[in-house]
Coordinates of C-alpha atoms and ligand atoms in Angstrom, one line a residue:
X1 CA 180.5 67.2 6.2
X2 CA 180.2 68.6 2.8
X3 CA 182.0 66.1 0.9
X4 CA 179.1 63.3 1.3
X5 CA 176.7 65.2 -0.9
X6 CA 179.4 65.8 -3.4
X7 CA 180.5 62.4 -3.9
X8 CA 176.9 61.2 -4.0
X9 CA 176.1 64.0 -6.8
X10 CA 179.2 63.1 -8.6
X11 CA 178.6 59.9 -8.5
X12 CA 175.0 60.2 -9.7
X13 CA 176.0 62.2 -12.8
X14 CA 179.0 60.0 -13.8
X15 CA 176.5 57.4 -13.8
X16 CA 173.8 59.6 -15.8
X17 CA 176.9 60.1 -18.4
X18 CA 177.7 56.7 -18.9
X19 CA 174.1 55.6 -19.0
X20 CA 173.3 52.0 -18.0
X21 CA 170.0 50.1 -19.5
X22 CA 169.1 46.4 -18.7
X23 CA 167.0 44.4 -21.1
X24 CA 165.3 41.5 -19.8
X25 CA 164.7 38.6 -22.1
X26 CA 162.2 36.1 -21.1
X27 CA 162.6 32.0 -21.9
X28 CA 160.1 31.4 -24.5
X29 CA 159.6 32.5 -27.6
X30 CA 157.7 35.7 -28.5
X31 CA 155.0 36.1 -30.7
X32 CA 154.9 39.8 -31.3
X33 CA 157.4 41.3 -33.8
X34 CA 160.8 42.0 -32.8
X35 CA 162.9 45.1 -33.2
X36 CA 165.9 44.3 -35.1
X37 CA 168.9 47.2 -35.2
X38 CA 170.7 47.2 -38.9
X39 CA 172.1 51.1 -38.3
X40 CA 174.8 51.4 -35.9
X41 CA 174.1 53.9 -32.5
X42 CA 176.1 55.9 -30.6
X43 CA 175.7 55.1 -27.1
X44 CA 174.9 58.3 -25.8
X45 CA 172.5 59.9 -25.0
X46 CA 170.4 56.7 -25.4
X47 CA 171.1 53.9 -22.3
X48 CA 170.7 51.2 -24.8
X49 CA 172.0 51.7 -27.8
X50 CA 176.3 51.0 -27.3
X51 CA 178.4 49.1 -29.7
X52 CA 177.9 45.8 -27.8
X53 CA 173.9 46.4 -26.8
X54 CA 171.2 43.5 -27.7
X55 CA 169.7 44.2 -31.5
X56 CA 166.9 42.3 -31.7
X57 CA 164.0 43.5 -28.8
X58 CA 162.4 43.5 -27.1
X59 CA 162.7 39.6 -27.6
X60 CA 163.3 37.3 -30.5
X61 CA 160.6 35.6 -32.4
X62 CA 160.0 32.4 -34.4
X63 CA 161.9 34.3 -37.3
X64 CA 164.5 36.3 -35.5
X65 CA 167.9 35.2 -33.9
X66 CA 170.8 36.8 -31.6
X67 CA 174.2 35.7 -29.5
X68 CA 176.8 36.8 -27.9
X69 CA 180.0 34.8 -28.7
X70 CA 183.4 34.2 -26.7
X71 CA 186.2 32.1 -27.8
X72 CA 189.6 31.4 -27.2
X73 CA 192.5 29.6 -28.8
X74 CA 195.4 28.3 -27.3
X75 CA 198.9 30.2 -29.5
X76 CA 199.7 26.2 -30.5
X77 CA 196.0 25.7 -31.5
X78 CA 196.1 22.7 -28.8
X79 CA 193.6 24.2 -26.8
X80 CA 190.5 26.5 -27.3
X81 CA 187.3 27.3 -25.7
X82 CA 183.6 29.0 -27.1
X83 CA 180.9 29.9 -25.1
X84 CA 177.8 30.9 -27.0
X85 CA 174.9 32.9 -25.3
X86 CA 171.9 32.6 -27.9
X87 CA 168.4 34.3 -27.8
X88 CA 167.1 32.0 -30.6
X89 CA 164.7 30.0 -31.3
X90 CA 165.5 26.4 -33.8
X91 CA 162.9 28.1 -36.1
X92 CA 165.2 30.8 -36.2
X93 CA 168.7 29.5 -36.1
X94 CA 168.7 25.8 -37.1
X95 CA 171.5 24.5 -34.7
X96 CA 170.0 25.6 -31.3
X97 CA 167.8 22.9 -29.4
X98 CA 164.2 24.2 -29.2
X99 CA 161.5 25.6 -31.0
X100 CA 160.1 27.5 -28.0
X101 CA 163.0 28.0 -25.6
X102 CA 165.1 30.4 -26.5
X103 CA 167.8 31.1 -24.2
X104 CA 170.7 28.1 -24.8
X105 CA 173.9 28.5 -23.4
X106 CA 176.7 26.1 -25.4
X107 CA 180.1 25.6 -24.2
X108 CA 182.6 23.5 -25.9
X109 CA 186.3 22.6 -24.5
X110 CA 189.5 21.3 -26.7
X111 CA 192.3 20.2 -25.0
X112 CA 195.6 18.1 -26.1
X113 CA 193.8 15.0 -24.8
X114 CA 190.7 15.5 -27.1
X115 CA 189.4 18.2 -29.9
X116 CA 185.8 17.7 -27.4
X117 CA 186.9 17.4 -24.2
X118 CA 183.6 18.9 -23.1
X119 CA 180.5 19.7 -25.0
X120 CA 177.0 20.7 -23.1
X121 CA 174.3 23.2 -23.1
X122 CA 171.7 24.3 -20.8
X123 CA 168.5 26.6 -21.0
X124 CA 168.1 30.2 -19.0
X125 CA 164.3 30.8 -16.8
X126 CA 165.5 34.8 -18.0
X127 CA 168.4 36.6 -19.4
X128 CA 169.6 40.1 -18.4
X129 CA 171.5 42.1 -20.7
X130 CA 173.4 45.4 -19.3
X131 CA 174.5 47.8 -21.4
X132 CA 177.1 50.7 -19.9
X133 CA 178.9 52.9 -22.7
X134 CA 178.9 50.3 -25.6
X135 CA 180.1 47.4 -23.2
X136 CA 177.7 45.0 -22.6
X137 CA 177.1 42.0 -19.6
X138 CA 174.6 39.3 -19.7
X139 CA 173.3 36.9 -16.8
X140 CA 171.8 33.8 -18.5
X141 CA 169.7 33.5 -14.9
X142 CA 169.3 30.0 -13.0
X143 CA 172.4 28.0 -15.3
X144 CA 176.0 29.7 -14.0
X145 CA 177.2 31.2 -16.9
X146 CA 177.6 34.8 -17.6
X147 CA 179.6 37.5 -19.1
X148 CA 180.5 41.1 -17.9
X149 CA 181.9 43.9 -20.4
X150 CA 183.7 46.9 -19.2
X151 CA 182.2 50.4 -20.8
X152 CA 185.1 50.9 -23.4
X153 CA 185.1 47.1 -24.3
X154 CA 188.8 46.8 -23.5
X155 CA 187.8 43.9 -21.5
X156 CA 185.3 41.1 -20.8
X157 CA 185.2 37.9 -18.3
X158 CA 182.7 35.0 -19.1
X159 CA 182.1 33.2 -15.3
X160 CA 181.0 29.1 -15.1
X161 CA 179.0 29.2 -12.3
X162 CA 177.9 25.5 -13.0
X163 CA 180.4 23.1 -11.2
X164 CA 177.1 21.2 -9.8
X165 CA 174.7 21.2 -13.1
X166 CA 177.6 21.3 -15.9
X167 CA 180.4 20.2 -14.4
X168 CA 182.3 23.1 -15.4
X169 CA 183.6 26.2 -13.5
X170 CA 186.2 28.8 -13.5
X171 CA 186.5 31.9 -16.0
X172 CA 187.4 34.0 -19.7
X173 CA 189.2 37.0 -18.7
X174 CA 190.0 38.7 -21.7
X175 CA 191.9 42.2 -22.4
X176 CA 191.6 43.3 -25.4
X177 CA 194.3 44.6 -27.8
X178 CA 192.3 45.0 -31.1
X179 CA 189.9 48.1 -31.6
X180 CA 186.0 46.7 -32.2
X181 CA 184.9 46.8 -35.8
X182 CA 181.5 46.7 -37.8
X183 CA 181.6 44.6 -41.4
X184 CA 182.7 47.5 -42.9
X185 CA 183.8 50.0 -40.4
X186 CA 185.3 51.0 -37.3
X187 CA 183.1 51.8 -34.3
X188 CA 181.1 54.7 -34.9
X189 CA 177.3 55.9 -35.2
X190 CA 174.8 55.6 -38.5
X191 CA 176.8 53.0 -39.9
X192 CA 175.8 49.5 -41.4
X193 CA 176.1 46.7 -39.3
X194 CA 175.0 44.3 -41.7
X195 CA 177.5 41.5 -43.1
X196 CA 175.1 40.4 -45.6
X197 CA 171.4 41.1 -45.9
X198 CA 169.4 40.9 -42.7
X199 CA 172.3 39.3 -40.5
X200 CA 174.2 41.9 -38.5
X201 CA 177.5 41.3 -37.3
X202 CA 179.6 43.5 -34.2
X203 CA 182.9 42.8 -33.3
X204 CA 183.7 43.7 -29.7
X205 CA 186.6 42.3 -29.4
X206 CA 188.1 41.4 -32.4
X207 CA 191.6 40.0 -30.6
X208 CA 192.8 40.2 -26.8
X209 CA 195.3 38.6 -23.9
X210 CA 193.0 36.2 -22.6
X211 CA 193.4 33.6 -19.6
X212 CA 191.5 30.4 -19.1
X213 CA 190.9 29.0 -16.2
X214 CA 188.7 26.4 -15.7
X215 CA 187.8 23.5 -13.7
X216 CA 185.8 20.5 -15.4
X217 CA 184.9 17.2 -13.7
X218 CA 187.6 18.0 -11.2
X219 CA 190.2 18.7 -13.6
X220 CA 191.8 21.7 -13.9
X221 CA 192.3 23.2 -17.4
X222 CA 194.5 26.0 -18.0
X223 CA 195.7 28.0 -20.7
X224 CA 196.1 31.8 -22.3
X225 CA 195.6 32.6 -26.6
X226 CA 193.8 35.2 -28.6
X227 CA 190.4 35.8 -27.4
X228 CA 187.4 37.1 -29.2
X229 CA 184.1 38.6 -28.6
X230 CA 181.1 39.2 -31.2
X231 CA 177.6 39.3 -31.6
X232 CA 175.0 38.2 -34.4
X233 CA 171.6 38.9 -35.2
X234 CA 169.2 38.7 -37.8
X235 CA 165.6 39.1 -39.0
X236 CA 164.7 36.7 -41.0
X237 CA 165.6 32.6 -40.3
X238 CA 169.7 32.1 -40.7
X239 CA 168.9 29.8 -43.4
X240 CA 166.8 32.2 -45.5
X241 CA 170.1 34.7 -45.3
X242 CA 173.0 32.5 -45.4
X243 CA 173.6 29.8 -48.6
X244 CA 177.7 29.3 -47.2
X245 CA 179.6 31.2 -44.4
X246 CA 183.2 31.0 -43.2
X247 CA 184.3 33.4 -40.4
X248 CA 187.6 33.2 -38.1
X249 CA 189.8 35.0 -36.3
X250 CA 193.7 34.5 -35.6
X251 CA 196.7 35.8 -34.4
X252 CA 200.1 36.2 -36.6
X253 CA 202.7 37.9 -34.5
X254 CA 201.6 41.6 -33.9
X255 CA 198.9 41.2 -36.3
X256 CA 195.3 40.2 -35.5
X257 CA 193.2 39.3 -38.4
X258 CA 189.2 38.6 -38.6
X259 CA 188.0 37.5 -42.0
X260 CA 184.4 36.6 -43.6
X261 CA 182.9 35.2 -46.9
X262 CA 179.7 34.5 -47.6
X263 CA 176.8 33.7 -50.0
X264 CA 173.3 34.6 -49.5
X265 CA 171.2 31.4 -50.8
X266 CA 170.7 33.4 -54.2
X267 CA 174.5 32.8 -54.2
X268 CA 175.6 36.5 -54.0
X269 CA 179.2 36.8 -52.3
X270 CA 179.5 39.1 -48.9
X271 CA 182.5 39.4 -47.4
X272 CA 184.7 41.4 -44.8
X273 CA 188.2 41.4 -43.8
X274 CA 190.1 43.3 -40.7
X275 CA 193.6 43.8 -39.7
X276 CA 195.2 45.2 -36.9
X277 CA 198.9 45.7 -35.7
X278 CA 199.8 46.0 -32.6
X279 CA 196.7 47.5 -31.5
X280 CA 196.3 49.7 -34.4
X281 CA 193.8 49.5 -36.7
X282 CA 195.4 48.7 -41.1
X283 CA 192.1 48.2 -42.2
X284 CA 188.3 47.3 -42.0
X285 CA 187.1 46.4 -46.1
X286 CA 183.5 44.8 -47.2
X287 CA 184.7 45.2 -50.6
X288 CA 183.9 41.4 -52.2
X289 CA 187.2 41.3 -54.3
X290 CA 189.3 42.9 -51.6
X291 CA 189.3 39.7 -49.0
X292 CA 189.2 35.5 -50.3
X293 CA 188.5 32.8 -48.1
X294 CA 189.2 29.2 -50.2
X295 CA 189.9 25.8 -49.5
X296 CA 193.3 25.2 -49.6
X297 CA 194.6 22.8 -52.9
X298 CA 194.9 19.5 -50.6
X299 CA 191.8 20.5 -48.7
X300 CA 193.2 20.7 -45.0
X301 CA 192.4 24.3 -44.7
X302 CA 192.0 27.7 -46.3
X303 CA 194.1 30.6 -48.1
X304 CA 192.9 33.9 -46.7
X305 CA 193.5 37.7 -48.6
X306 CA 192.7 40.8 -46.9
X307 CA 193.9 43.6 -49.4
X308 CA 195.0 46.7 -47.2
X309 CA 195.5 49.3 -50.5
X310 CA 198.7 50.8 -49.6
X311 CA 199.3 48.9 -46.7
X312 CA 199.5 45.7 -48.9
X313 CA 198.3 42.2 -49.4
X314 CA 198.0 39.9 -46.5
X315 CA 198.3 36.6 -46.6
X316 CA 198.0 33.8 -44.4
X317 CA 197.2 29.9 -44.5
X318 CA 194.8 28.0 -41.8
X319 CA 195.2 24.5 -41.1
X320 CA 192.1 22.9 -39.9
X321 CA 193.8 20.8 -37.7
X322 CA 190.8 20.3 -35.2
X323 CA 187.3 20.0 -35.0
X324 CA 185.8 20.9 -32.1
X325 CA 182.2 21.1 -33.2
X326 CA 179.9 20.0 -35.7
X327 CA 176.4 19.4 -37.0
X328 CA 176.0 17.2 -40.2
X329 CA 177.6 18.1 -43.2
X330 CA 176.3 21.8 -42.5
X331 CA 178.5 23.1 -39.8
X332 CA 182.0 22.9 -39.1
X333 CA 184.2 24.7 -36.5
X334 CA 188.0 24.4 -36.4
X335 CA 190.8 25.4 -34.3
X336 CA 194.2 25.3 -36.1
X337 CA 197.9 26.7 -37.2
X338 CA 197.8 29.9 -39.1
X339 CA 200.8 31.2 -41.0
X340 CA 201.4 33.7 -42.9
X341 CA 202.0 38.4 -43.1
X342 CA 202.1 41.2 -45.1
X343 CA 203.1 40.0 -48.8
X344 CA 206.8 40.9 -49.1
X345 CA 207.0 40.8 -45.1
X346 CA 208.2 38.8 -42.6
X347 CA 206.0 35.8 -42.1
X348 CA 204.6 34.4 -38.5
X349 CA 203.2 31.6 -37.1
X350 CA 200.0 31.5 -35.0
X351 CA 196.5 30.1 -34.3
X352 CA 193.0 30.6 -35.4
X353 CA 189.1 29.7 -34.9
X354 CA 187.4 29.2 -38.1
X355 CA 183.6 28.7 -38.6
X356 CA 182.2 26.6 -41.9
X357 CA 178.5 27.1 -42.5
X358 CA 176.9 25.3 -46.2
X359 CA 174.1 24.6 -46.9
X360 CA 174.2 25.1 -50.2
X361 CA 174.4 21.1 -51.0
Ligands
NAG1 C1 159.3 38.6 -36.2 O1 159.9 39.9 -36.3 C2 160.4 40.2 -37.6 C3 161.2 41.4 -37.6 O2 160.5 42.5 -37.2 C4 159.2 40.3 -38.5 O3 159.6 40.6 -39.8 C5 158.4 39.0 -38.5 O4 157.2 39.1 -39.2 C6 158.0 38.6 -37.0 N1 157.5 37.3 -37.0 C7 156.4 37.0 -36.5 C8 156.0 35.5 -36.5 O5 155.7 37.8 -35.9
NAG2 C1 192.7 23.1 -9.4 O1 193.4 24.3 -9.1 C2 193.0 24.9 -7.9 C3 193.6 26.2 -7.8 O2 195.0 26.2 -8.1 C4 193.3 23.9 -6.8 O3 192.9 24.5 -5.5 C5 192.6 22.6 -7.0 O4 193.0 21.7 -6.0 C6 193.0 22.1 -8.3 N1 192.1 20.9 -8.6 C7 192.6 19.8 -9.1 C8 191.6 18.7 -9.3 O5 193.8 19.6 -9.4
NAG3 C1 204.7 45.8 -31.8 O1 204.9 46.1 -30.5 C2 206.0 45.5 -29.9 C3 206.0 45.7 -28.4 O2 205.7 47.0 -28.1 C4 207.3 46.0 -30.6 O3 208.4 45.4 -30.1 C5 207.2 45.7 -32.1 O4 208.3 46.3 -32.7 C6 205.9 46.3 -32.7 N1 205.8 45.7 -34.0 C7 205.3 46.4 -35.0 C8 205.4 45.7 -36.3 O5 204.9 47.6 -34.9

């Protein structure tokens, strides 16, 4: 007869120690200023402050921007998947569909039989974003689609709830086998998150296990890769921060790799580069000359360079081999081959996402 009021009390202070805070985003555009989050948190004793929480609140603005990302590649780069949660406003972010709507949702599908097998968005009446311990979970309310994060970020599920608006249902499940990262640093508190001034950058899930299973126009699509899981924010319009941008993530054997190089649009280089083996972190490094994302000699890819210090020089080649999204001449996203390792190592052969922003022409 006792043990009722135990569990009850234990459960009520387990779930006082983990700490759980909802933030509700409304559909339209706000017109006070936001709160935007630059200094990493830890997530306790605060409810709302984890690794994966939102960073701009208590809603965006004409100026102000946020996501959360998902992707997934196929290990032959013959299939991938991103799902893209935005709070942000086309003032604000110049690829999302409205001026005063604010909550898009874009999915985009590559399979063997086409690079864009499937390519929609919809709009959100409300968002809800949950944070517990630093994982987060987001309902995009009245479209289908949403994401749930486990406290310790070791995994996430996205869910397609849409079979009768989109077309699309089924799920992400993603465990993750890479520990989460700032630009510059591993997960901890008073940190910079910024990757370059006023955009701010955490990685969740830099790399995990991650199954696909999805059912589109009455065709089942299925397959497993490396999955990944970040946010962005920023405070200012994208295009006031960023002059060129290429981001990616890939997978070469036991290694997973995330690199980043950018310009602001003064034309001053940010960059950050991340390696991990087997689960381990070798190293999280903003400094510019330690990580170099360029174009390949014939143009069908990049050379990336993350220097580890003493654990060495790696080295790896992406072939953009497909693009599964793009806007003009300013925005390209690839799936492709990556190949390369540790200078002096043994070399291995994976696949990789890879984001192209310019608008420097
Ligand atoms: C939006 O919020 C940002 C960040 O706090 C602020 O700098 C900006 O002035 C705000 N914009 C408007 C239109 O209120
Ligand atoms: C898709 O897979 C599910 C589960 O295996 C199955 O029940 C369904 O019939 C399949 N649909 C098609 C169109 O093949
Ligand atoms: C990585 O882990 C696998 C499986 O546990 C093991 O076989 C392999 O030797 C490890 N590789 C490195 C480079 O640590």
């Amino acid at each position: 007869m006792k043990l009722l009021p135990l569990t009850l009390l234990s459960l009520a202070s387990l779930a006082l120690f983990v700490g759980a805070a909802t933030i509700s985003f409304p559909p339209t555009v706000g017109l006070g200023t936001s709160n935007v989050q630059f200094t990493s948190t830890s997530n306790s004793p605060a409810t709302d402050s984890g690794f994966d929480a939102p960073k701009v609140i208590p809603n965006v603005n004409s100026t102000t921007y946020q996501w959360y990302y998902f992707d997934v590649v196929s290990d032959d780069s013959s299939y991938s998947i991103v799902a893209t949660f935005f709070s942000a406003p086309s003032t604000a972010f110049p690829f999302t569909l409205s001026p005063a709507m604010t909550l898009e949702v874009l999915i985009s599908v590559q399979t063997p039989d086409s690079d864009v097998f499937y390519l929609d968005g919809t709009f959100a009446t409300d968002a809800q974003v949950t944070t517990v311990g630093d994982g987060a979970s987001g309902v995009w309310e009245g479209t289908g689609l949403s994401f749930t994060g486990s406290t310790d970020m070791s995994s996430y599920q996205v869910v397609f709830d849409a079979a009768d608006s989109l077309g699309i249902e089924g799920s992400i499940s993603m465990q993750s086998i890479a520990p989460a990262h700032y630009p510059c640093f591993v997960a901890e508190s008073g940190v910079n998150m910024a990757v370059m001034p006023s955009v701010g950058w955490a990685n969740a899930v830099p790399d995990s296990q991650a199954t696909v299973q999805l059912e589109i126009n009455g065709q089942n699509i299925t397959f497993t890769g490396s999955g990944y899981h970040d946010i962005n924010w920023g405070d200012i319009p994208f295009t006031d921060a960023v002059g060129t941008w290429h981001w990616g993530h890939g997978r070469l054997g036991p290694y997973s790799l995330v690199w980043f190089s950018s310009t602001s649009t003064d034309g001053t280089p940010y960059t950050s580069g991340y390696v991990s083996q087997n689960g381990t972190l070798l190293g999280t490094t903003c400094t510019v000359s330690d990580v170099g994302v360029t174009p390949t000699a014939s143009g069908s890819g990049f050379d990336i360079q993350i220097d580890l210090g003493d654990d060495g020089l790696f080295q790896a080649q992406f072939s953009a081999d497909h693009t599964t999204l793009s806007f003009g001449s300013e925005f390209f996203r690839w799936s492709g081959s990556l190949v390369g390792g540790l200078s002096g190592g043994e070399q291995f052969t994976g696949s990789a996402m890879f984001d192209e922003f310019d608008f420097s022409v």
